[in-house]
mmCIF file of C-alpha atoms and ligand atoms in Angstrom:
data_model
loop_
_atom_site.group_PDB
_atom_site.id
_atom_site.type_symbol
_atom_site.label_atom_id
_atom_site.label_comp_id
_atom_site.label_asym_id
_atom_site.label_seq_id
_atom_site.Cartn_x
_atom_site.Cartn_y
_atom_site.Cartn_z
ATOM 1 C CA MET A 1 32.264 40.162 -91.199
ATOM 2 C CA ALA A 2 35.328 38.204 -90.013
ATOM 3 C CA GLU A 3 37.983 40.377 -88.443
ATOM 4 C CA ALA A 4 41.275 40.834 -90.262
ATOM 5 C CA GLY A 5 44.016 38.629 -88.882
ATOM 6 C CA SER A 6 41.764 36.772 -86.493
ATOM 7 C CA GLY A 7 41.797 33.483 -88.503
ATOM 8 C CA ARG A 8 39.036 31.047 -87.706
ATOM 9 C CA ALA A 9 37.001 32.388 -84.825
ATOM 10 C CA LEU A 10 36.312 30.296 -81.730
ATOM 11 C CA LEU A 11 33.488 32.628 -80.897
ATOM 12 C CA SER A 12 31.670 34.812 -83.334
ATOM 13 C CA VAL A 13 29.150 37.314 -81.967
ATOM 14 C CA ARG A 14 26.799 39.290 -84.199
ATOM 15 C CA ASP A 15 24.353 42.012 -83.268
ATOM 16 C CA LEU A 16 23.821 40.456 -79.831
ATOM 17 C CA ARG A 17 21.059 41.999 -77.738
ATOM 18 C CA THR A 18 19.991 41.309 -74.157
ATOM 19 C CA TRP A 19 17.056 43.392 -73.040
ATOM 20 C CA PHE A 20 15.506 43.066 -69.605
ATOM 21 C CA PRO A 21 11.774 43.824 -69.425
ATOM 22 C CA ILE A 22 10.793 46.539 -66.954
ATOM 23 C CA ARG A 23 7.666 45.485 -65.012
ATOM 24 C CA ARG A 24 5.912 47.130 -62.114
ATOM 25 C CA LEU A 25 4.892 43.751 -60.731
ATOM 26 C CA LEU A 26 6.258 40.314 -61.507
ATOM 27 C CA PHE A 27 3.513 39.331 -63.940
ATOM 28 C CA SER A 28 2.388 42.747 -65.142
ATOM 29 C CA PRO A 29 3.034 43.717 -68.781
ATOM 30 C CA SER A 30 6.435 45.083 -69.691
ATOM 31 C CA ARG A 31 6.707 48.920 -69.654
ATOM 32 C CA GLY A 32 9.849 48.983 -71.730
ATOM 33 C CA TYR A 33 13.272 47.391 -71.628
ATOM 34 C CA VAL A 34 16.647 47.903 -70.029
ATOM 35 C CA LYS A 35 18.819 47.464 -73.118
ATOM 36 C CA ALA A 36 21.850 46.103 -71.255
ATOM 37 C CA VAL A 37 23.429 44.706 -74.425
ATOM 38 C CA ASP A 38 22.165 46.305 -77.583
ATOM 39 C CA GLY A 39 23.860 45.270 -80.805
ATOM 40 C CA VAL A 40 27.300 43.908 -79.999
ATOM 41 C CA SER A 41 29.478 42.164 -82.623
ATOM 42 C CA PHE A 42 33.022 40.762 -82.313
ATOM 43 C CA ASP A 43 35.140 37.675 -82.989
ATOM 44 C CA LEU A 44 37.433 35.832 -80.592
ATOM 45 C CA SER A 45 40.193 33.562 -81.871
ATOM 46 C CA PRO A 46 41.356 30.371 -80.177
ATOM 47 C CA GLY A 47 43.912 31.214 -77.496
ATOM 48 C CA GLU A 48 43.086 34.929 -77.573
ATOM 49 C CA THR A 49 42.307 37.253 -74.665
ATOM 50 C CA LEU A 50 39.877 40.046 -75.435
ATOM 51 C CA GLY A 51 39.652 42.692 -72.727
ATOM 52 C CA LEU A 52 36.235 44.282 -72.237
ATOM 53 C CA VAL A 53 36.255 47.651 -70.544
ATOM 54 C CA GLY A 54 33.605 50.212 -69.711
ATOM 55 C CA GLU A 55 31.980 52.043 -66.792
ATOM 56 C CA SER A 56 29.727 50.400 -64.261
ATOM 57 C CA GLY A 57 26.343 49.444 -65.709
ATOM 58 C CA CYS A 58 27.418 49.519 -69.397
ATOM 59 C CA GLY A 59 26.513 45.836 -69.860
ATOM 60 C CA LYS A 60 29.814 43.930 -69.488
ATOM 61 C CA THR A 61 28.551 41.244 -67.092
ATOM 62 C CA THR A 62 25.327 40.869 -69.039
ATOM 63 C CA LEU A 63 27.300 40.373 -72.242
ATOM 64 C CA GLY A 64 29.523 37.721 -70.603
ATOM 65 C CA ARG A 65 26.531 35.923 -69.075
ATOM 66 C CA THR A 66 24.598 35.989 -72.363
ATOM 67 C CA LEU A 67 27.541 34.402 -74.197
ATOM 68 C CA LEU A 68 27.457 31.519 -71.730
ATOM 69 C CA ARG A 69 23.651 31.219 -71.954
ATOM 70 C CA LEU A 70 23.272 32.260 -68.312
ATOM 71 C CA GLU A 71 21.154 35.144 -69.536
ATOM 72 C CA ARG A 72 18.631 34.840 -72.376
ATOM 73 C CA ALA A 73 19.555 36.803 -75.500
ATOM 74 C CA SER A 74 16.809 38.970 -77.027
ATOM 75 C CA GLY A 75 18.351 38.796 -80.480
ATOM 76 C CA GLY A 76 21.493 38.279 -82.524
ATOM 77 C CA ARG A 77 23.731 35.324 -83.087
ATOM 78 C CA VAL A 78 26.575 33.623 -81.218
ATOM 79 C CA VAL A 79 28.499 30.903 -83.041
ATOM 80 C CA TYR A 80 30.875 28.902 -80.863
ATOM 81 C CA ASN A 81 33.083 26.395 -82.664
ATOM 82 C CA GLY A 82 30.491 26.017 -85.418
ATOM 83 C CA HIS A 83 27.526 25.666 -82.994
ATOM 84 C CA ASP A 84 24.744 28.192 -83.097
ATOM 85 C CA LEU A 85 24.849 28.663 -79.335
ATOM 86 C CA LEU A 86 21.650 30.675 -78.840
ATOM 87 C CA SER A 87 19.376 28.231 -80.612
ATOM 88 C CA LEU A 88 20.626 25.020 -79.002
ATOM 89 C CA GLY A 89 18.219 23.152 -76.721
ATOM 90 C CA GLU A 90 19.350 22.291 -73.164
ATOM 91 C CA ALA A 91 20.304 18.690 -74.077
ATOM 92 C CA ALA A 92 22.475 19.802 -76.998
ATOM 93 C CA LEU A 93 23.951 22.577 -74.880
ATOM 94 C CA ARG A 94 24.962 20.323 -71.995
ATOM 95 C CA PRO A 95 28.166 18.889 -73.503
ATOM 96 C CA LEU A 96 29.244 22.398 -74.524
ATOM 97 C CA ARG A 97 28.645 23.913 -71.090
ATOM 98 C CA ARG A 98 31.828 22.393 -69.684
ATOM 99 C CA ARG A 99 33.818 24.163 -72.436
ATOM 100 C CA LEU A 100 32.431 27.550 -71.372
ATOM 101 C CA GLN A 101 33.261 28.728 -67.868
ATOM 102 C CA MET A 102 33.129 31.897 -65.829
ATOM 103 C CA ILE A 103 35.293 33.296 -63.031
ATOM 104 C CA PHE A 104 33.750 35.989 -60.842
ATOM 105 C CA GLN A 105 34.950 39.045 -58.943
ATOM 106 C CA ASP A 106 34.139 37.715 -55.512
ATOM 107 C CA PRO A 107 35.179 34.082 -55.144
ATOM 108 C CA TYR A 108 33.957 34.103 -51.568
ATOM 109 C CA SER A 109 30.366 34.315 -52.643
ATOM 110 C CA SER A 110 30.788 31.979 -55.619
ATOM 111 C CA LEU A 111 32.482 29.208 -53.566
ATOM 112 C CA ASN A 112 30.162 27.122 -51.444
ATOM 113 C CA PRO A 113 31.313 27.862 -47.829
ATOM 114 C CA ARG A 114 30.157 24.426 -46.624
ATOM 115 C CA LEU A 115 32.278 22.438 -49.070
ATOM 116 C CA ALA A 116 35.923 21.525 -48.548
ATOM 117 C CA VAL A 117 38.277 22.661 -51.300
ATOM 118 C CA ARG A 118 38.692 19.160 -52.707
ATOM 119 C CA ASP A 119 34.940 18.934 -53.218
ATOM 120 C CA ILE A 120 34.722 22.433 -54.686
ATOM 121 C CA VAL A 121 37.335 21.919 -57.359
ATOM 122 C CA THR A 122 36.001 18.502 -58.416
ATOM 123 C CA GLU A 123 32.311 19.419 -58.300
ATOM 124 C CA GLY A 124 31.979 19.960 -62.042
ATOM 125 C CA LEU A 125 33.836 16.751 -62.858
ATOM 126 C CA ARG A 126 31.524 14.764 -60.552
ATOM 127 C CA GLN A 127 28.428 16.409 -62.079
ATOM 128 C CA HIS A 128 29.587 15.499 -65.548
ATOM 129 C CA GLY A 129 30.580 11.963 -64.474
ATOM 130 C CA GLN A 130 34.184 12.668 -65.463
ATOM 131 C CA LEU A 131 36.127 12.087 -62.287
ATOM 132 C CA ASP A 132 39.024 9.954 -63.439
ATOM 133 C CA GLY A 133 40.991 8.668 -60.446
ATOM 134 C CA SER A 134 40.657 9.218 -56.710
ATOM 135 C CA LEU A 135 39.031 12.449 -55.659
ATOM 136 C CA ASP A 136 42.043 13.540 -53.621
ATOM 137 C CA ALA A 137 44.480 12.785 -56.454
ATOM 138 C CA VAL A 138 42.455 14.727 -59.031
ATOM 139 C CA ALA A 139 41.903 17.637 -56.629
ATOM 140 C CA THR A 140 45.615 17.732 -55.785
ATOM 141 C CA ARG A 141 46.529 17.871 -59.471
ATOM 142 C CA LEU A 142 44.084 20.762 -60.021
ATOM 143 C CA LEU A 143 45.439 22.636 -57.019
ATOM 144 C CA HIS A 144 48.982 22.263 -58.365
ATOM 145 C CA GLU A 145 47.847 23.781 -61.666
ATOM 146 C CA VAL A 146 46.920 26.975 -59.802
ATOM 147 C CA GLY A 147 49.908 27.130 -57.456
ATOM 148 C CA LEU A 148 48.313 25.557 -54.350
ATOM 149 C CA ASP A 149 49.237 22.267 -52.725
ATOM 150 C CA ALA A 150 47.550 19.271 -51.097
ATOM 151 C CA SER A 151 47.438 21.007 -47.682
ATOM 152 C CA ALA A 152 44.401 22.888 -49.045
ATOM 153 C CA LEU A 153 42.358 19.746 -49.760
ATOM 154 C CA TYR A 154 40.351 19.552 -46.518
ATOM 155 C CA ARG A 155 40.176 23.231 -45.744
ATOM 156 C CA TYR A 156 37.216 25.562 -46.365
ATOM 157 C CA PRO A 157 36.994 28.803 -48.399
ATOM 158 C CA HIS A 158 36.991 31.095 -45.353
ATOM 159 C CA GLU A 159 40.428 29.813 -44.339
ATOM 160 C CA PHE A 160 42.057 31.333 -47.437
ATOM 161 C CA SER A 161 43.067 34.851 -48.522
ATOM 162 C CA GLY A 162 41.313 36.562 -51.422
ATOM 163 C CA GLY A 163 44.064 35.661 -53.896
ATOM 164 C CA GLN A 164 44.083 32.016 -52.762
ATOM 165 C CA ARG A 165 40.295 31.858 -53.053
ATOM 166 C CA GLN A 166 40.545 33.150 -56.596
ATOM 167 C CA ARG A 167 43.067 30.372 -57.316
ATOM 168 C CA ILE A 168 40.506 27.852 -56.022
ATOM 169 C CA SER A 169 37.797 29.220 -58.311
ATOM 170 C CA ILE A 170 40.218 29.103 -61.238
ATOM 171 C CA ALA A 171 41.028 25.456 -60.417
ATOM 172 C CA ARG A 172 37.288 24.730 -60.447
ATOM 173 C CA ALA A 173 36.872 26.595 -63.763
ATOM 174 C CA ILE A 174 39.685 24.678 -65.542
ATOM 175 C CA SER A 175 38.722 21.276 -64.141
ATOM 176 C CA LEU A 176 36.467 20.572 -67.113
ATOM 177 C CA GLN A 177 39.074 21.555 -69.665
ATOM 178 C CA PRO A 178 37.241 24.606 -70.952
ATOM 179 C CA GLU A 179 38.124 26.447 -74.144
ATOM 180 C CA PHE A 180 36.563 29.792 -73.284
ATOM 181 C CA ILE A 181 36.439 31.528 -69.879
ATOM 182 C CA VAL A 182 34.648 34.745 -69.055
ATOM 183 C CA CYS A 183 36.702 36.408 -66.296
ATOM 184 C CA ASP A 184 34.313 38.962 -64.791
ATOM 185 C CA GLU A 185 36.312 41.501 -62.751
ATOM 186 C CA ALA A 186 38.324 38.472 -61.634
ATOM 187 C CA VAL A 187 41.103 40.501 -60.030
ATOM 188 C CA SER A 188 39.263 43.728 -59.215
ATOM 189 C CA ALA A 189 38.846 43.004 -55.497
ATOM 190 C CA LEU A 190 42.516 42.060 -54.958
ATOM 191 C CA ASP A 191 45.560 44.096 -53.897
ATOM 192 C CA VAL A 192 47.736 45.209 -56.817
ATOM 193 C CA SER A 193 50.536 42.709 -56.085
ATOM 194 C CA ILE A 194 48.056 39.835 -55.835
ATOM 195 C CA GLN A 195 46.334 41.032 -58.987
ATOM 196 C CA ALA A 196 49.603 40.595 -60.855
ATOM 197 C CA GLN A 197 50.016 37.044 -59.538
ATOM 198 C CA ILE A 198 46.505 36.032 -60.608
ATOM 199 C CA ILE A 199 46.995 37.654 -64.031
ATOM 200 C CA ASN A 200 50.253 35.732 -64.441
ATOM 201 C CA LEU A 201 48.460 32.524 -63.529
ATOM 202 C CA LEU A 202 45.703 33.183 -66.090
ATOM 203 C CA VAL A 203 48.318 33.939 -68.779
ATOM 204 C CA ASP A 204 50.161 30.759 -67.855
ATOM 205 C CA LEU A 205 47.032 28.647 -68.139
ATOM 206 C CA ARG A 206 46.153 30.260 -71.429
ATOM 207 C CA HIS A 207 49.522 29.216 -72.837
ATOM 208 C CA ARG A 208 49.364 25.743 -71.338
ATOM 209 C CA TYR A 209 45.849 24.920 -72.538
ATOM 210 C CA GLY A 210 45.215 27.331 -75.392
ATOM 211 C CA LEU A 211 42.376 29.000 -73.463
ATOM 212 C CA SER A 212 40.522 32.007 -74.731
ATOM 213 C CA TYR A 213 39.343 34.662 -72.303
ATOM 214 C CA LEU A 214 36.859 37.484 -72.319
ATOM 215 C CA PHE A 215 38.534 39.525 -69.595
ATOM 216 C CA ILE A 216 36.063 41.996 -68.176
ATOM 217 C CA SER A 217 37.260 44.918 -66.127
ATOM 218 C CA HIS A 218 36.408 48.562 -65.551
ATOM 219 C CA ASP A 219 40.155 49.172 -65.245
ATOM 220 C CA LEU A 220 42.187 49.570 -68.456
ATOM 221 C CA SER A 221 45.477 49.433 -66.572
ATOM 222 C CA VAL A 222 44.621 45.837 -65.607
ATOM 223 C CA ILE A 223 43.308 44.919 -69.016
ATOM 224 C CA ARG A 224 46.427 46.087 -70.824
ATOM 225 C CA HIS A 225 48.521 43.474 -69.012
ATOM 226 C CA ILE A 226 46.524 40.476 -70.162
ATOM 227 C CA SER A 227 44.688 41.217 -73.410
ATOM 228 C CA GLN A 228 45.812 40.979 -77.001
ATOM 229 C CA ARG A 229 42.829 43.083 -78.034
ATOM 230 C CA VAL A 230 40.553 45.452 -76.179
ATOM 231 C CA ALA A 231 36.844 46.160 -76.741
ATOM 232 C CA VAL A 232 35.457 49.332 -75.192
ATOM 233 C CA MET A 233 31.788 49.279 -74.244
ATOM 234 C CA TYR A 234 29.446 52.170 -73.604
ATOM 235 C CA LEU A 235 25.749 51.857 -72.755
ATOM 236 C CA GLY A 236 25.185 48.463 -74.327
ATOM 237 C CA ARG A 237 27.322 48.974 -77.433
ATOM 238 C CA LEU A 238 30.959 48.632 -78.419
ATOM 239 C CA VAL A 239 32.521 51.948 -79.392
ATOM 240 C CA GLU A 240 36.081 50.813 -80.217
ATOM 241 C CA VAL A 241 37.865 47.493 -80.748
ATOM 242 C CA GLY A 242 41.503 46.947 -81.591
ATOM 243 C CA GLU A 243 44.890 45.526 -80.599
ATOM 244 C CA THR A 244 45.671 46.500 -77.024
ATOM 245 C CA ARG A 245 48.670 48.656 -77.909
ATOM 246 C CA ALA A 246 46.772 50.467 -80.644
ATOM 247 C CA VAL A 247 43.795 51.190 -78.406
ATOM 248 C CA ILE A 248 45.922 52.357 -75.455
ATOM 249 C CA ASP A 249 48.628 54.234 -77.396
ATOM 250 C CA ALA A 250 46.294 55.772 -79.943
ATOM 251 C CA PRO A 251 42.707 55.720 -78.634
ATOM 252 C CA GLN A 252 40.339 57.096 -81.285
ATOM 253 C CA HIS A 253 36.900 57.262 -79.702
ATOM 254 C CA PRO A 254 36.511 60.209 -77.309
ATOM 255 C CA TYR A 255 35.168 57.804 -74.677
ATOM 256 C CA THR A 256 38.243 55.582 -74.984
ATOM 257 C CA GLN A 257 40.437 58.703 -74.868
ATOM 258 C CA ALA A 258 38.839 59.614 -71.539
ATOM 259 C CA LEU A 259 39.365 56.091 -70.128
ATOM 260 C CA VAL A 260 43.006 56.005 -71.285
ATOM 261 C CA SER A 261 43.685 59.472 -69.816
ATOM 262 C CA ALA A 262 42.729 58.073 -66.409
ATOM 263 C CA ILE A 263 45.352 55.288 -66.452
ATOM 264 C CA PRO A 264 47.915 56.144 -63.784
ATOM 265 C CA VAL A 265 51.486 56.410 -65.105
ATOM 266 C CA PRO A 266 54.006 55.398 -62.396
ATOM 267 C CA GLY A 267 56.272 58.214 -61.308
ATOM 268 C CA LYS A 268 54.495 61.063 -63.082
ATOM 269 C CA ALA A 269 51.161 62.767 -63.102
ATOM 270 C CA ARG A 270 49.250 62.397 -66.379
ATOM 271 C CA SER A 271 49.327 65.709 -68.103
ATOM 272 C CA ARG A 272 45.806 65.793 -69.472
ATOM 273 C CA ARG A 273 43.135 63.822 -67.690
ATOM 274 C CA ILE A 274 39.818 64.023 -69.546
ATOM 275 C CA VAL A 275 37.014 64.163 -67.028
ATOM 276 C CA LEU A 276 33.633 63.285 -68.495
ATOM 277 C CA ARG A 277 30.652 65.410 -67.655
ATOM 278 C CA GLY A 278 27.471 63.942 -66.250
ATOM 279 C CA ASP A 279 26.332 60.430 -65.438
ATOM 280 C CA VAL A 280 25.892 57.492 -67.735
ATOM 281 C CA PRO A 281 22.343 57.794 -69.165
ATOM 282 C CA SER A 282 19.834 55.050 -68.432
ATOM 283 C CA PRO A 283 20.056 51.981 -70.694
ATOM 284 C CA ALA A 284 16.252 51.942 -70.567
ATOM 285 C CA ASN A 285 16.194 55.161 -72.529
ATOM 286 C CA PRO A 286 19.533 55.556 -74.345
ATOM 287 C CA PRO A 287 20.265 58.850 -76.144
ATOM 288 C CA SER A 288 19.444 59.024 -79.857
ATOM 289 C CA GLY A 289 22.215 59.084 -82.475
ATOM 290 C CA CYS A 290 25.526 58.337 -80.821
ATOM 291 C CA ARG A 291 24.794 57.178 -77.287
ATOM 292 C CA PHE A 292 27.861 58.987 -76.054
ATOM 293 C CA HIS A 293 26.883 62.409 -77.435
ATOM 294 C CA THR A 294 25.453 63.689 -74.121
ATOM 295 C CA ARG A 295 28.905 63.422 -72.540
ATOM 296 C CA CYS A 296 31.245 63.734 -75.497
ATOM 297 C CA PRO A 297 33.634 66.685 -75.408
ATOM 298 C CA GLN A 298 33.748 66.630 -79.240
ATOM 299 C CA ALA A 299 30.052 66.067 -80.022
ATOM 300 C CA MET A 300 28.828 67.583 -83.276
ATOM 301 C CA ASP A 301 25.224 68.351 -84.262
ATOM 302 C CA HIS A 302 24.581 65.164 -86.248
ATOM 303 C CA CYS A 303 25.971 63.023 -83.390
ATOM 304 C CA LYS A 304 22.644 63.761 -81.664
ATOM 305 C CA THR A 305 20.524 62.225 -84.406
ATOM 306 C CA VAL A 306 22.597 59.880 -86.599
ATOM 307 C CA GLU A 307 23.985 56.571 -85.362
ATOM 308 C CA PRO A 308 27.743 56.477 -85.840
ATOM 309 C CA PRO A 309 29.029 54.131 -88.553
ATOM 310 C CA LEU A 310 31.768 51.557 -88.124
ATOM 311 C CA VAL A 311 35.052 53.055 -89.285
ATOM 312 C CA ARG A 312 38.118 50.863 -89.858
ATOM 313 C CA LEU A 313 41.404 52.630 -89.152
ATOM 314 C CA LYS A 314 45.013 51.435 -89.124
ATOM 315 C CA HIS A 315 47.562 52.210 -86.421
ATOM 316 C CA ASN A 316 51.111 51.044 -87.297
ATOM 317 C CA GLY A 317 49.581 48.589 -89.775
ATOM 318 C CA VAL A 318 47.166 47.112 -87.248
ATOM 319 C CA GLU A 319 43.401 47.266 -87.727
ATOM 320 C CA HIS A 320 41.467 49.313 -85.314
ATOM 321 C CA ARG A 321 37.657 49.701 -85.406
ATOM 322 C CA VAL A 322 35.751 52.658 -84.056
ATOM 323 C CA TRP A 323 32.118 53.734 -84.156
ATOM 324 C CA CYS A 324 32.362 57.516 -84.289
ATOM 325 C CA HIS A 325 31.323 60.326 -86.639
ATOM 326 C CA LEU A 326 34.688 62.079 -86.139
ATOM 327 C CA TYR A 327 36.245 59.584 -88.568
ATOM 328 C CA SER A 328 33.432 58.986 -90.985
ATOM 329 C CA HIS A 329 34.403 61.340 -93.810
HETATM 330 N N1 ATP B 1 18.645 40.675 -64.272
HETATM 331 C C1 ATP B 1 18.516 41.958 -64.597
HETATM 332 N N2 ATP B 1 17.312 42.547 -64.665
HETATM 333 C C2 ATP B 1 17.145 43.860 -65.014
HETATM 334 N N3 ATP B 1 18.207 44.671 -65.292
HETATM 335 C C3 ATP B 1 19.423 44.170 -65.220
HETATM 336 C C4 ATP B 1 19.685 42.791 -64.861
HETATM 337 N N4 ATP B 1 21.017 42.564 -64.888
HETATM 338 C C5 ATP B 1 21.581 43.739 -65.243
HETATM 339 N N5 ATP B 1 20.643 44.697 -65.434
HETATM 340 C C6 ATP B 1 20.881 46.085 -65.844
HETATM 341 O O1 ATP B 1 21.599 46.052 -67.071
HETATM 342 C C7 ATP B 1 22.546 47.075 -67.122
HETATM 343 C C8 ATP B 1 23.936 46.456 -67.339
HETATM 344 O O2 ATP B 1 24.329 45.772 -66.156
HETATM 345 P P1 ATP B 1 25.647 44.930 -66.043
HETATM 346 O O3 ATP B 1 25.691 44.297 -64.700
HETATM 347 O O4 ATP B 1 25.739 44.022 -67.222
HETATM 348 O O5 ATP B 1 26.779 46.060 -66.177
HETATM 349 P P2 ATP B 1 28.323 45.969 -65.881
HETATM 350 O O6 ATP B 1 28.992 46.700 -67.016
HETATM 351 O O7 ATP B 1 28.763 44.591 -65.620
HETATM 352 O O8 ATP B 1 28.505 46.871 -64.568
HETATM 353 P P3 ATP B 1 29.541 46.713 -63.334
HETATM 354 O O9 ATP B 1 30.866 47.308 -63.832
HETATM 355 O O10 ATP B 1 28.971 47.537 -62.257
HETATM 356 O O11 ATP B 1 29.654 45.262 -62.982
HETATM 357 C C9 ATP B 1 22.432 47.848 -65.821
HETATM 358 O O12 ATP B 1 21.604 48.955 -66.037
HETATM 359 C C10 ATP B 1 21.780 46.849 -64.886
HETATM 360 O O13 ATP B 1 21.028 47.526 -63.910
HETATM 361 MG MG1 MG B 2 29.632 43.634 -63.998
#
């Protein structure tokens, strides 16, 4: 099921599932599962940025971590550059690990406070025995790549602002020449002006090195600035995937419509904000049929019992996929 126009995929994800067992005590039998990721499929092309959006708890981080084998998948398939990622043993996985990196929301907690910046950004290279040149020279080159200079070499994370710290974690992530980076809420904790700078840096690096990103955010207004395509996630599943403009200008799924209606438009109030009723149901016990039916303003009777099919639509000639009964006839 290759996606139209995506060419040869760098990453191909099929029916991916990550379920966390629910136990009363550490070694007691499982009493069910939190179905954090529950049947997700998509392709990512080389050099492409796919934005992943959805409310808190819908499974975005778990999906990103499962793709990098930081979380164990319960089922499905992930093919990365021809490698069946989920079935590789640790030894076979090791050379691929450097190609797959992650950048987190809070660089302060992901940067070791006791290491100087030059040691932080070269840590991966040293671990992989790939430090080529003097440590200071390599670290300086990496810092230049992210808009910092050699004055940062001997300083520690707490001496930097949030935006600068995110630059340091980006330098560390690109040090091993990755191909694919999961950016998990990478700019969410930053001021709007700093967000824009970090997004520009990520776009720059993507062009320079042909990087692909899975750019996770709960904020569509951030995602629209960086992604070629957007995937919308609800309760462990994708509900809509398409080119960014198509998804934002012509959202089809009622859940996406609600998210898009909340994007602030500078200078004017949005005329029709769709406010969803109720809380997100528990992923341990997702609703039957369409998982969104309990909150959907347009829910029909069969949405409660029948799983929505994948429907392929076109918006201005561009493919757009949506899982919703509204479009299935
Ligand atoms: N290690 C774990 N063990 C058990 N449940 C987990 C674990 N990690 C995540 N979960 C659960 O899986 C679901 C998805 O969590 P996840 O962190 O992936 O969501 P998210 O979309 O990234 O949310 P946020 O926007 O708040 O970061 C949640 O219900 C969460 O409580
Ligand atoms: Mg998360």
